[in-house]
Coordinates of C-alpha atoms and ligand atoms in Angstrom, one line a residue:
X1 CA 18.6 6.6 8.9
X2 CA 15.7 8.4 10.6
X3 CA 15.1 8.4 14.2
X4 CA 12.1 6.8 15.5
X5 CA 12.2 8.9 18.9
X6 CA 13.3 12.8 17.6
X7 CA 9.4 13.8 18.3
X8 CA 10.5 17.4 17.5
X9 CA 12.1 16.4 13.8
X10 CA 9.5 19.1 11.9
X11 CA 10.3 21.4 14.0
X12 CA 14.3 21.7 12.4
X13 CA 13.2 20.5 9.0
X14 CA 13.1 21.8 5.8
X15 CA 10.5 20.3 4.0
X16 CA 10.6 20.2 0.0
X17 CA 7.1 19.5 -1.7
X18 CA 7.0 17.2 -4.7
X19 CA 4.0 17.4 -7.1
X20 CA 4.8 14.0 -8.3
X21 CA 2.8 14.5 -11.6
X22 CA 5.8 17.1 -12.7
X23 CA 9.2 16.0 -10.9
X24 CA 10.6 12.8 -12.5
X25 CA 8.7 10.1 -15.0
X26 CA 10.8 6.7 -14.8
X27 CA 8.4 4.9 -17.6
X28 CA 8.0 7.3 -20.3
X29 CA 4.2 8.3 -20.2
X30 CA 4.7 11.5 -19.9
X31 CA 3.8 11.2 -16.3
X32 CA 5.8 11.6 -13.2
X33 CA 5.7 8.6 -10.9
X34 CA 7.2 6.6 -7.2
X35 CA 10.5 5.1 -8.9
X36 CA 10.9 8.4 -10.8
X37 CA 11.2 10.3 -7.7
X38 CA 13.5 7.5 -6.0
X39 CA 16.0 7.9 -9.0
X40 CA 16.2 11.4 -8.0
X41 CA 16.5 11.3 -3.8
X42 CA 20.0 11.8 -4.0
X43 CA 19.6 14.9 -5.8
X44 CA 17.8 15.9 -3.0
X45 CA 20.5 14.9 0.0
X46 CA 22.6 17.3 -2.0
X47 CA 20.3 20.5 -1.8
X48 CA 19.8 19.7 1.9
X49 CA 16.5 19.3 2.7
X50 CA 15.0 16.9 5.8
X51 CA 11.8 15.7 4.3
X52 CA 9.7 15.5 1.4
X53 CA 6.0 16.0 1.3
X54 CA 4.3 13.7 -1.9
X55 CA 0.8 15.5 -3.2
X56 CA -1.6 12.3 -3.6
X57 CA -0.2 9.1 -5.9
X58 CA -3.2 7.1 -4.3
X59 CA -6.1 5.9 -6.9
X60 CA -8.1 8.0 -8.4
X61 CA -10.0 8.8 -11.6
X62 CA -7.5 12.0 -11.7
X63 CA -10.8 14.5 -12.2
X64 CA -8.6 17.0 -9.7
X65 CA -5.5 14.8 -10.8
X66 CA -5.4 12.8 -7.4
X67 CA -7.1 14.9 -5.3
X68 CA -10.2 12.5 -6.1
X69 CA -9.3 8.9 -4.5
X70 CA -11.1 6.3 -5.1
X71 CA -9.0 4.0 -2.9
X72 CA -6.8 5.3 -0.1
X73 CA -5.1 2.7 0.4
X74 CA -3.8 1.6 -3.3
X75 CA -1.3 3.4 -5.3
X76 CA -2.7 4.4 -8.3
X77 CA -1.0 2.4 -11.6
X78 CA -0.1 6.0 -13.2
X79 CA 2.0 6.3 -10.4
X80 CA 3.8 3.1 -9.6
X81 CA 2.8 0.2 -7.2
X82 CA 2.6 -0.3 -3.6
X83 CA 6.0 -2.0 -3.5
X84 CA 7.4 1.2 -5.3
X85 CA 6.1 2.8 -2.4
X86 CA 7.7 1.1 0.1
X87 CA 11.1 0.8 -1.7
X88 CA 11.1 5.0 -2.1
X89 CA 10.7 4.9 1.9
X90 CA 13.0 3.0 2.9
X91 CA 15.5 4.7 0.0
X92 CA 14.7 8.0 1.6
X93 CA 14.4 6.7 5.2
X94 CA 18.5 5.3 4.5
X95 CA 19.4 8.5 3.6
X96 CA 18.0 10.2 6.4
X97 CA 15.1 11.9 4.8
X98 CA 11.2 11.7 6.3
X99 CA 8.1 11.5 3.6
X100 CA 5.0 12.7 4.9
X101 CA 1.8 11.7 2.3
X102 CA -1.3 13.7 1.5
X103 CA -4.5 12.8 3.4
X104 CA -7.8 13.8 1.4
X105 CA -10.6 13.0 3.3
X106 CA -13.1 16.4 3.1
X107 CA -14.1 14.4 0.1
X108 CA -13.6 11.2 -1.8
X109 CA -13.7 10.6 -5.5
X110 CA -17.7 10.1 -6.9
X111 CA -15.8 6.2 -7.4
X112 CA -15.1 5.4 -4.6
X113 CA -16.9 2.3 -3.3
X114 CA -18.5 4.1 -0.3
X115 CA -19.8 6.6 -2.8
X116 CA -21.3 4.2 -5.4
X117 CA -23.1 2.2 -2.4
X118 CA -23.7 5.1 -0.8
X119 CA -25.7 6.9 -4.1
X120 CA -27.7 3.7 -4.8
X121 CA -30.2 3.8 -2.0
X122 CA -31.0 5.6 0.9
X123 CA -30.5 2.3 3.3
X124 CA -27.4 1.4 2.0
X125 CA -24.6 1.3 4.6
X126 CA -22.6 4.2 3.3
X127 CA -25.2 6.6 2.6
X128 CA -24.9 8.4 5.6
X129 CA -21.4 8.9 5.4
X130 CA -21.9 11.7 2.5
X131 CA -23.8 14.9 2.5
X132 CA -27.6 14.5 1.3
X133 CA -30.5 17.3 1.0
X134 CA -34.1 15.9 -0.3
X135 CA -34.7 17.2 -3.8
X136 CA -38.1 19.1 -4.1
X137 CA -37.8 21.0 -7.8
X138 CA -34.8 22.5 -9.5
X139 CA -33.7 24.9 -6.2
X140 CA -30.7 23.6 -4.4
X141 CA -30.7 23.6 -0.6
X142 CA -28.9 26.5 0.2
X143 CA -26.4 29.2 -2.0
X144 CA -23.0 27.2 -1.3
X145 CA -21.0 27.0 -4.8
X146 CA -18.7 24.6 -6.2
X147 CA -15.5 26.5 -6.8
X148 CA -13.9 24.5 -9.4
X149 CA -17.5 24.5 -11.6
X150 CA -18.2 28.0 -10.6
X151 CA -22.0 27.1 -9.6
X152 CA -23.7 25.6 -7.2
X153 CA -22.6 22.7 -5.0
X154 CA -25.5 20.6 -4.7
X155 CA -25.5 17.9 -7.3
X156 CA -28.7 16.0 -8.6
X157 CA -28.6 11.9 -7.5
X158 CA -31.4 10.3 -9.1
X159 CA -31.2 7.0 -7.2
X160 CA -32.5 8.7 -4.3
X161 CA -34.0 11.6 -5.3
X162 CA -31.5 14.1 -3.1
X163 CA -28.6 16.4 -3.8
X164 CA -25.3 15.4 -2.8
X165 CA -22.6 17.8 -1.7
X166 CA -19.5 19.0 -3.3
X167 CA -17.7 21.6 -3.3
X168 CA -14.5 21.4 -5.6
X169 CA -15.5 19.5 -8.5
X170 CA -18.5 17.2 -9.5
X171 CA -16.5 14.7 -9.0
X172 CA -16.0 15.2 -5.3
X173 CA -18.3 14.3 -2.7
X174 CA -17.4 15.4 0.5
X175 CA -18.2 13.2 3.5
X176 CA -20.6 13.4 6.4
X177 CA -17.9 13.6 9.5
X178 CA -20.7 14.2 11.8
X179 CA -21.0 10.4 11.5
X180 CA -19.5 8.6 13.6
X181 CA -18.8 5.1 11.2
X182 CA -17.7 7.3 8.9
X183 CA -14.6 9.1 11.5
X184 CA -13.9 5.3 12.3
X185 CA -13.6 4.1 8.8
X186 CA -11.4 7.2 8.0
X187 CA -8.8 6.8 11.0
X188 CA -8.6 3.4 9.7
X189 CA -7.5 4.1 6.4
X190 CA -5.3 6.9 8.0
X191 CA -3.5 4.6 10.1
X192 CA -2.9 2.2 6.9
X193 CA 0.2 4.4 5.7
X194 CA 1.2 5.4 9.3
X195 CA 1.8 1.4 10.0
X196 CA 4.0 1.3 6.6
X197 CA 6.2 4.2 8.0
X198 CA 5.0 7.1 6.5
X199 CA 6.0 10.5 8.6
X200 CA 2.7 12.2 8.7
X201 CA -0.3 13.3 6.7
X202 CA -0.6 16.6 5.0
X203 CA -4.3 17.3 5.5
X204 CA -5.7 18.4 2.0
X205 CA -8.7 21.2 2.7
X206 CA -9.0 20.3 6.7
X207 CA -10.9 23.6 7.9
X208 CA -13.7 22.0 5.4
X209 CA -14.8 18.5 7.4
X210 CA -17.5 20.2 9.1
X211 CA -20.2 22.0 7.7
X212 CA -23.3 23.6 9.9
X213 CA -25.9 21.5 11.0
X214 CA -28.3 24.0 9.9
X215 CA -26.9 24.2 6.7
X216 CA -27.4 28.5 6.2
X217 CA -26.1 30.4 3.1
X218 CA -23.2 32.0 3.2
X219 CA -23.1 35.7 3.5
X220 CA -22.3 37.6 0.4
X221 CA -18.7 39.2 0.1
X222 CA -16.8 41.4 -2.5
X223 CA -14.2 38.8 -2.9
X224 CA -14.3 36.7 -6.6
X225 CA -11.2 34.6 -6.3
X226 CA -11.1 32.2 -4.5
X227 CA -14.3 32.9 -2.6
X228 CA -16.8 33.4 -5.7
X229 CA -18.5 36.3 -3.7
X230 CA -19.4 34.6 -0.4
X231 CA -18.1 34.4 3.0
X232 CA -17.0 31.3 3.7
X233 CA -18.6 30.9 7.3
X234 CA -21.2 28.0 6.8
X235 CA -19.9 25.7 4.3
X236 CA -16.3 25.4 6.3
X237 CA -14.6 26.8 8.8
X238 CA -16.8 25.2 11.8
X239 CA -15.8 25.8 15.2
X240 CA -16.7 22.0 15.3
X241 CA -13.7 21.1 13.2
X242 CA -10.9 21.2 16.4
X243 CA -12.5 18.1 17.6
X244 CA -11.6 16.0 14.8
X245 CA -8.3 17.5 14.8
X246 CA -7.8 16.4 18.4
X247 CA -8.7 13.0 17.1
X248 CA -6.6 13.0 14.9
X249 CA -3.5 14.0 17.0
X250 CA -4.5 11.4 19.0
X251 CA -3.7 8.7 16.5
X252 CA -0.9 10.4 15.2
X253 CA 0.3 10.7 18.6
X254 CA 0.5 6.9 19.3
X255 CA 2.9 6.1 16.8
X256 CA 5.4 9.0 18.4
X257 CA 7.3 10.8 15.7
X258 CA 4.9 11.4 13.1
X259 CA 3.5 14.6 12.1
X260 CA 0.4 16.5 10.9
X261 CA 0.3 19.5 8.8
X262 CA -3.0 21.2 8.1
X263 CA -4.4 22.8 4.7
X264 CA -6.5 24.7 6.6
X265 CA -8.4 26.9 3.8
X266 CA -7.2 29.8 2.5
X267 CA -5.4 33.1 3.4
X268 CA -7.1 33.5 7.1
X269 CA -4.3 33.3 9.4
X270 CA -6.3 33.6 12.8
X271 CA -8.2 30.7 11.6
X272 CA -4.7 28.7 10.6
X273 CA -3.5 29.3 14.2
X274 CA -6.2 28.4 15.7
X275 CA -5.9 24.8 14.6
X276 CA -2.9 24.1 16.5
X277 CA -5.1 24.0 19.7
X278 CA -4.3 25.6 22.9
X279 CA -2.6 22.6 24.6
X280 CA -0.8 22.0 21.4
X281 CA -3.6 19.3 21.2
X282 CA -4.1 19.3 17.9
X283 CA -2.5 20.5 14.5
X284 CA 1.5 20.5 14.7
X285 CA 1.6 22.4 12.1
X286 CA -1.4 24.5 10.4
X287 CA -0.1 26.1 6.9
X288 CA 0.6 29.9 7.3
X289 CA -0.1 31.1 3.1
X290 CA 0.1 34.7 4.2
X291 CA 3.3 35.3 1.9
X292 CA 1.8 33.5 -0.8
X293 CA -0.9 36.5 -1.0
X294 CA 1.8 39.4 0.2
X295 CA 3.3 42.3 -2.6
X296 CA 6.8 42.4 -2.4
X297 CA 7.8 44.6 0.5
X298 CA 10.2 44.4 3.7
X299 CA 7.5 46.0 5.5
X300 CA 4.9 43.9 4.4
X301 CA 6.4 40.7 4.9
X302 CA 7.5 41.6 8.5
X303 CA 4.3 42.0 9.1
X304 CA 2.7 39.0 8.0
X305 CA 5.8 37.3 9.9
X306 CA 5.1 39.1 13.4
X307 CA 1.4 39.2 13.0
X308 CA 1.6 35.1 12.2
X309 CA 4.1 34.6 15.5
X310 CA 1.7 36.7 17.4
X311 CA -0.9 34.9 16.9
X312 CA 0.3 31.1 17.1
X313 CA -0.8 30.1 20.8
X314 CA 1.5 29.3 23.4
X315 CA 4.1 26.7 22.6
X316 CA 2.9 26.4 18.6
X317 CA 5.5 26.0 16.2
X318 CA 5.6 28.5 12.9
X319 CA 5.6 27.5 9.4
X320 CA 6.3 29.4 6.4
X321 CA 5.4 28.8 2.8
X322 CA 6.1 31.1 -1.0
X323 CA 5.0 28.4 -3.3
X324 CA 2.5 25.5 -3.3
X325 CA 1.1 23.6 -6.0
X326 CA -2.6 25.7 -6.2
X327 CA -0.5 29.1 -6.4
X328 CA 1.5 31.1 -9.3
X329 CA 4.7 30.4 -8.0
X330 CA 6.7 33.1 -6.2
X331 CA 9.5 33.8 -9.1
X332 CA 6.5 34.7 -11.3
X333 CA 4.7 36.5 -8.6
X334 CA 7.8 39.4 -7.9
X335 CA 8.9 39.8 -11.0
X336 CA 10.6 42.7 -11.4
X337 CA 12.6 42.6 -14.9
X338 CA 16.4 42.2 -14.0
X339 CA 15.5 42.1 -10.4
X340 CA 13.6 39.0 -10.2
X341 CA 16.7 36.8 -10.2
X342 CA 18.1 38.9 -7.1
X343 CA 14.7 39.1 -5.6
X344 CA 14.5 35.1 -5.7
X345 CA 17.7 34.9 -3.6
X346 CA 16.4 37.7 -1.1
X347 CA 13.0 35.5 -0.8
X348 CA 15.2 31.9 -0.5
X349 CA 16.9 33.7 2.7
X350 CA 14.0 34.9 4.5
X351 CA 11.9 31.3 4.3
X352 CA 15.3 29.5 5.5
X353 CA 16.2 32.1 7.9
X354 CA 13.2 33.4 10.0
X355 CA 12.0 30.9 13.1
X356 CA 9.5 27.9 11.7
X357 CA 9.5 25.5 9.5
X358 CA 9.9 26.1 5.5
X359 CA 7.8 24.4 2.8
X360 CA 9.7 24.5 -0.7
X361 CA 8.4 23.8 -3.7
X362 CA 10.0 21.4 -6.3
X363 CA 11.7 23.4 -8.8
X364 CA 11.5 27.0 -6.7
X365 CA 15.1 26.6 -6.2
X366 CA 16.0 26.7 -9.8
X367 CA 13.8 29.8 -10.1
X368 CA 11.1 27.9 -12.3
X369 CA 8.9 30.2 -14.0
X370 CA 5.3 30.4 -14.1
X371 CA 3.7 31.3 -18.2
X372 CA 0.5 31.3 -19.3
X373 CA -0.8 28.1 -21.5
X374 CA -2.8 28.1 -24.3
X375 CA -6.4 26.7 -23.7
X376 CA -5.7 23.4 -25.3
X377 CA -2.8 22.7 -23.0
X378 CA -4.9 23.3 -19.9
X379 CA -5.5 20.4 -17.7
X380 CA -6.6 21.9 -14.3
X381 CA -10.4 21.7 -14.3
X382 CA -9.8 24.9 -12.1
X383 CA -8.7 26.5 -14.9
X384 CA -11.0 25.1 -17.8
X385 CA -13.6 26.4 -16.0
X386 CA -12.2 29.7 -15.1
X387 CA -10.6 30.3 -18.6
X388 CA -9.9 32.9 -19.5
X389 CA -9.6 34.4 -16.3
X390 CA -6.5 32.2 -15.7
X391 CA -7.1 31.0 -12.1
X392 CA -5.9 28.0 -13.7
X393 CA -2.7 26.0 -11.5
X394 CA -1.2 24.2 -14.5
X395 CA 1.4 27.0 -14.7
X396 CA 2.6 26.1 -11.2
X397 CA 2.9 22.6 -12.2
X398 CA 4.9 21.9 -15.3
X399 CA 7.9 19.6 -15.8
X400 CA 11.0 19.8 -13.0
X401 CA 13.7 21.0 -15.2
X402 CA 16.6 18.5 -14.9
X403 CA 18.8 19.1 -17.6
X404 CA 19.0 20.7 -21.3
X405 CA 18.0 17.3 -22.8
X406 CA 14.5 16.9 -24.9
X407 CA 11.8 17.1 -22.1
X408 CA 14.4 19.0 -20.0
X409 CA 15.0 15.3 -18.4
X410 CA 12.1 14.8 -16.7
X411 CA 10.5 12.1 -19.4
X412 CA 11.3 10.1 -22.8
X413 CA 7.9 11.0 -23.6
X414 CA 5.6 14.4 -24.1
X415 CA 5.1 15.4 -20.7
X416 CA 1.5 15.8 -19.3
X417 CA 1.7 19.2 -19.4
X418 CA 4.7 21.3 -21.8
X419 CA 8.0 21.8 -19.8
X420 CA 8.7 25.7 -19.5
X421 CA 10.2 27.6 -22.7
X422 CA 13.6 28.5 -20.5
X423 CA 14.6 24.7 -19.6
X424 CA 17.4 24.4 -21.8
X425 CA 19.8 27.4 -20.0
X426 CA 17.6 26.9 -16.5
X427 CA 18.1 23.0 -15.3
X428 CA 19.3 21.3 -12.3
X429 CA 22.5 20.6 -14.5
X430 CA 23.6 23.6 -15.8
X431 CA 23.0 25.6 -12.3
X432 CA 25.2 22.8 -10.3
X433 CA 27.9 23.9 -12.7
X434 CA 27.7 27.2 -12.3
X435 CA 28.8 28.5 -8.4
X436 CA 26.4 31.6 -8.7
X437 CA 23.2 29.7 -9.6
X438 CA 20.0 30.0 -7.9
X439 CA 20.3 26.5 -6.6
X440 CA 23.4 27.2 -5.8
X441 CA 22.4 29.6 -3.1
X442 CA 19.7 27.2 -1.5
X443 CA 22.1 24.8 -1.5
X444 CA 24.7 27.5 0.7
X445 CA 21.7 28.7 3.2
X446 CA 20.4 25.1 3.4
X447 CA 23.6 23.8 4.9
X448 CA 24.1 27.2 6.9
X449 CA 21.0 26.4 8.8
X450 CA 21.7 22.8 9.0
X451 CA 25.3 23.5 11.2
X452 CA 23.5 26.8 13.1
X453 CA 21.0 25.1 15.5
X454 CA 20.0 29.4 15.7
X455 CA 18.6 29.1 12.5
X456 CA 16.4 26.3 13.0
X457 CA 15.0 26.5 16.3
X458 CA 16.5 29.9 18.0
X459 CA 14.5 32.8 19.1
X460 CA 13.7 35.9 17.1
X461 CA 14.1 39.2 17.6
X462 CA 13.8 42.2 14.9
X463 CA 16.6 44.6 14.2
X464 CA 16.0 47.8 13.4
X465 CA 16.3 48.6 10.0
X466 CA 15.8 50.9 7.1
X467 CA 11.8 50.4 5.3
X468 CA 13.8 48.8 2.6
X469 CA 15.4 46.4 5.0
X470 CA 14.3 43.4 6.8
X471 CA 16.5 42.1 9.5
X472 CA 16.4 40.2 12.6
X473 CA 18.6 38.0 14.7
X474 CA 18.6 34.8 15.9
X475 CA 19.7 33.4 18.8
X476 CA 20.2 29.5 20.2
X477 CA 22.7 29.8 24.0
X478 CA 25.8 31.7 23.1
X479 CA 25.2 32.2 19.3
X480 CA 23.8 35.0 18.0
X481 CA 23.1 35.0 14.0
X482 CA 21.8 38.4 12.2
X483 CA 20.4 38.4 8.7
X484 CA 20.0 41.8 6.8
X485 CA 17.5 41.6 3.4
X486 CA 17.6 44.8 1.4
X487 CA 14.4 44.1 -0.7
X488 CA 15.1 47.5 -2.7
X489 CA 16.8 48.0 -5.8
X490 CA 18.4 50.9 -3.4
X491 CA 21.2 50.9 -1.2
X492 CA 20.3 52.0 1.8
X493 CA 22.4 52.2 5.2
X494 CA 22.3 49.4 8.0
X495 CA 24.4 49.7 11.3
X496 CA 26.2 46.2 11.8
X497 CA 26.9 45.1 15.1
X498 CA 30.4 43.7 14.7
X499 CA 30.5 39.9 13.6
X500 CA 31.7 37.5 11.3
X501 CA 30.1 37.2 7.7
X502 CA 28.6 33.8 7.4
X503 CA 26.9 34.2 4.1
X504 CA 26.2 37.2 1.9
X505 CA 24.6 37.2 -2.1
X506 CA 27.1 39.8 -2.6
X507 CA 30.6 38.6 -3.4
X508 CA 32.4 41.7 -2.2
X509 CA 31.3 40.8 1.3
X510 CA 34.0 38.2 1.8
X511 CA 34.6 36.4 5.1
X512 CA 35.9 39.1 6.8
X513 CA 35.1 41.3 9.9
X514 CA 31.9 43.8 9.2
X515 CA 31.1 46.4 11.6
X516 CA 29.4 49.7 11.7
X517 CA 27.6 51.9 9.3
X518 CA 27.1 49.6 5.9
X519 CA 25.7 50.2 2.6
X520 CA 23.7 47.5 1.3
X521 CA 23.6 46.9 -2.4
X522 CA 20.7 46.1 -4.2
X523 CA 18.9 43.0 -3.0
X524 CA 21.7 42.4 -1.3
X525 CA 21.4 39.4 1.6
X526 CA 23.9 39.6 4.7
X527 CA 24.2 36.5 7.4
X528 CA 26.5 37.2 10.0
X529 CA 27.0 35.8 13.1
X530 CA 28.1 38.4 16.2
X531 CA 31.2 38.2 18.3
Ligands
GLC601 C1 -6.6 21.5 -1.8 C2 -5.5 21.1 -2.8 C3 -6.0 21.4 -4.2 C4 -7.2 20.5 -4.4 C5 -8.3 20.8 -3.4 C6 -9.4 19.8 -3.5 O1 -6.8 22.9 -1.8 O2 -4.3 21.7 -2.4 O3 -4.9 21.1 -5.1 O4 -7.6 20.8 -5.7 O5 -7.8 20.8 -2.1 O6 -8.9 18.6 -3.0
MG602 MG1 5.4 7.7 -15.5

């Protein structure tokens, strides 16, 4: 059971990410859906995580496969029903585990209601809630670009002779949050999963709401992917946006343990930390995706760690994340030939063992792999347009890997999109047999971190350490936890402060006593606790 009055839950959780497309299909179409992931919570008990957060199941026409909703508040038939809904809460809500849904409200799906009404006539009662600009000729309003079309995002509406707004696809008019109706009609349908228990809303694309009143061009930049050659300044990232979010907390807020986690665009770190609010007022959590564009390097990723704590404000809580479902997933992304197994286990310890919360991503813990499709297989309108550049995400999202079955267990049917070439010797199955699998080891550090309270919410302080190296401790009162990650194929020299091994990837390391000078092996990880 969960408890209603732990406000601080997120703060000690391990959250798990389930693209519910890809993870379990209880009714053979080929499709993921509700009761599919329900027949597998227990599977997630086991690994060890506190909470699970759901990409959209709501309806939609599935142009940006559920990022389009044309009814928040209805579960769309692909998916399930709203009774499945409720029954997988309160299954993971008995077993102790928090679900926090996706909210996707930069945009709605062109079917939408609000939308149709909206496009018929300039009176109608929606129409203000979208974005309009009077059509004179073929010239859009302004340079902004549709990154999923890869042209401009001003979209032709005959009805009323203007061009509507939308940014991702076509399919994807985003709303007018300057008006005030349309705030009001938006908490509403926010509030509508809040009151049937959900945990909190991940907010899909939230630096977006607001774009400027003036409506300028975006400056030109150097950067194709994702920014298609523009700074991003006009067409998101308004200053005006931390209001809403205090709204938001607000509501949130009244119902006492639930929690909000921000997409908030893109690779900009200041900007992510700047949504928590000063007074903690609003944000709890705004993504931190700096590892998700870092090379493989101690160095580098104790940077992106510090620079991220340093610039959280006062009393904000970190976050860290390797793998999401827009982004090559991290086994792919450091490869390294017979290293990338090793490196995988280095990468596993540093999310679960440096201060904030981790995000995981279904599957990462089995090492799923990341290969290029061939054009027919592509679903991602991302990556149909983009072919063959491949900025496509259907790699990141094929079939969980359950067992060596047909389908790898996910489906009696064809899956949606083809289940990865390794399935049959890389499964769920197989690696719970074998005590040196990949899950294996995130099933060791996740129970680690759940007995050491250092792990989750101790203080951090960096050890010094070879360039190879990355190592820090932790500390919570009396307990003081250091964790050594040699990200080299090298085997370079760490002084141990005398402790107690509490985990180490290398099997020679034994329970034992370490002190003093130590060679690390390759990629080897070391979690000790001091006397
Ligand atoms: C976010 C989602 C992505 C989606 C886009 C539009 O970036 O993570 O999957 O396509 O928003 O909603
Ligand atoms: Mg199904």
């Amino acid at each position: 059971m969960i408890d209603r009055n732990d406000k601080l839950w997120w703060q000690r959780a391990v959250f798990y990410q389930v693209y519910p497309r890809s993870f379990a299909d209880s009714d053979g179409d080929g499709v993921g859906d509700l009761r599919g992931i329900e027949t597998r919570l227990d599977y997630l008990v086991e690994l060890g995580i506190d909470a699970m957060w759901i990409s959209p199941f709501f309806k939609s026409p599935m142009k940006d496969f559920g990022y389009d909703i044309s009814d928040y508040r209805a579960v769309d038939p692909l998916f399930g029903t709203l009774d499945d809904f409720t029954s997988l809460l309160e299954a993971a809500h008995e077993r102790g585990l928090r679900v926090v849904v996706d909210l996707v409200v930069n945009h709605s799906s062109d079917e939408h209601p609000w939308f149709i009404e909206a496009r018929s006539s300039k009176s109608a009662r929606t129409h203000d809630w979208y974005i309009w600009k009077p059509m004179s000729g073929k010239k859009p309003p302004n340079n902004w670009v549709s990154l999923f079309e890869q042209r401009s995002a001003w979209y032709p509406n005959e009805a009323t002779g203007e061009w509507y707004l939308a940014t991702f696809t076509r399919n994807q008019p985003e709303f007018n949050w300057r008006n005030p109706e349309l705030r009001a009609a938006i908490y509403d349908e926010a509030r509508f999963w809040l009151d049937l228990g959900a945990d909190g809303y991940r907010m899909d694309v939230a630096t977006a709401y607001i774009k400027d009143d003036e409506f300028r061009s975006n400056p030109r930049s150097l950067t194709m992917n994702p920014d298609l050659f523009q700074h991003h300044i006009y067409d998101r990232n308004r200053p005006e946006v931390h209001e809403i979010f205090r709204e938001f907390r607000a509501l949130a807020d009244s119902y006492g343990d639930r929690v909000l986690i921000g997409e908030t665009h893109g690779r900009d770190a200041q900007l992510a930390a700047s949504c928590h609010g000063n007074d903690k007022d609003e944000l709890h959590m705004a993504f931190n995706f700096d590892f998700l564009f870092r090379p493989w390097s101690a160095r580098s990723f104790r940077e992106s760690a510090d620079r991220w704590y340093s610039l959280l404000p006062e009393g904000a809580w970190p976050n860290f994340t390797l793998s999401n479902h827009d982004q090559k997933r991290h086994y792919a992304r450091y490869r390294s030939g017979a290293w990338t197994e090793p490196r995988a286990r280095v990468a596993a310890a540093m999310l679960l063992c440096l201060r904030g919360t981790p995000f995981l991503y279904y599957g990462e813990e089995l090492g799923m792999d990341c290969r290029e499709l061939p054009r027919s297989k592509l679903r991602d309108p991302l990556g149909i347009a983009t072919w063959p550049l491949r900025y496509g995400r259907d790699p990141e999202r094929t079939p969980m890997q359950w067992d060596a079955s047909e389908n790898a267990g996910f489906s009696s049917a064809e899956p949606w999109l083809p289940v990865n070439p390794d399935y049959r010797e890389r499964n769920v199955a197989s690696q719970q047999s074998d005590p040196e699998s990949l899950l294996r080891w995130y099933t060791k550090l996740l129970a680690l971190r759940r007995t050491e309270s250092a792990l989750q919410t101790g203080a951090l302080s960096w050890l010094d350490a070879p360039s190879d190296v990355m190592a820090w401790s932790r500390t919570a009162g009396t307990t003081r936890i250091d964790v050594y990650l040699n990200c080299s194929p090298r085997k370079p020299e760490v002084a141990v402060a005398p402790g107690r091994v509490l985990l180490g990837s290398d099997a020679g390391a034994g329970d034992g006593i370490v002190a003093g000078q130590r060679r690390l092996r390759p990629y080897e990880v070391l979690i000790m606790q001091r006397q």
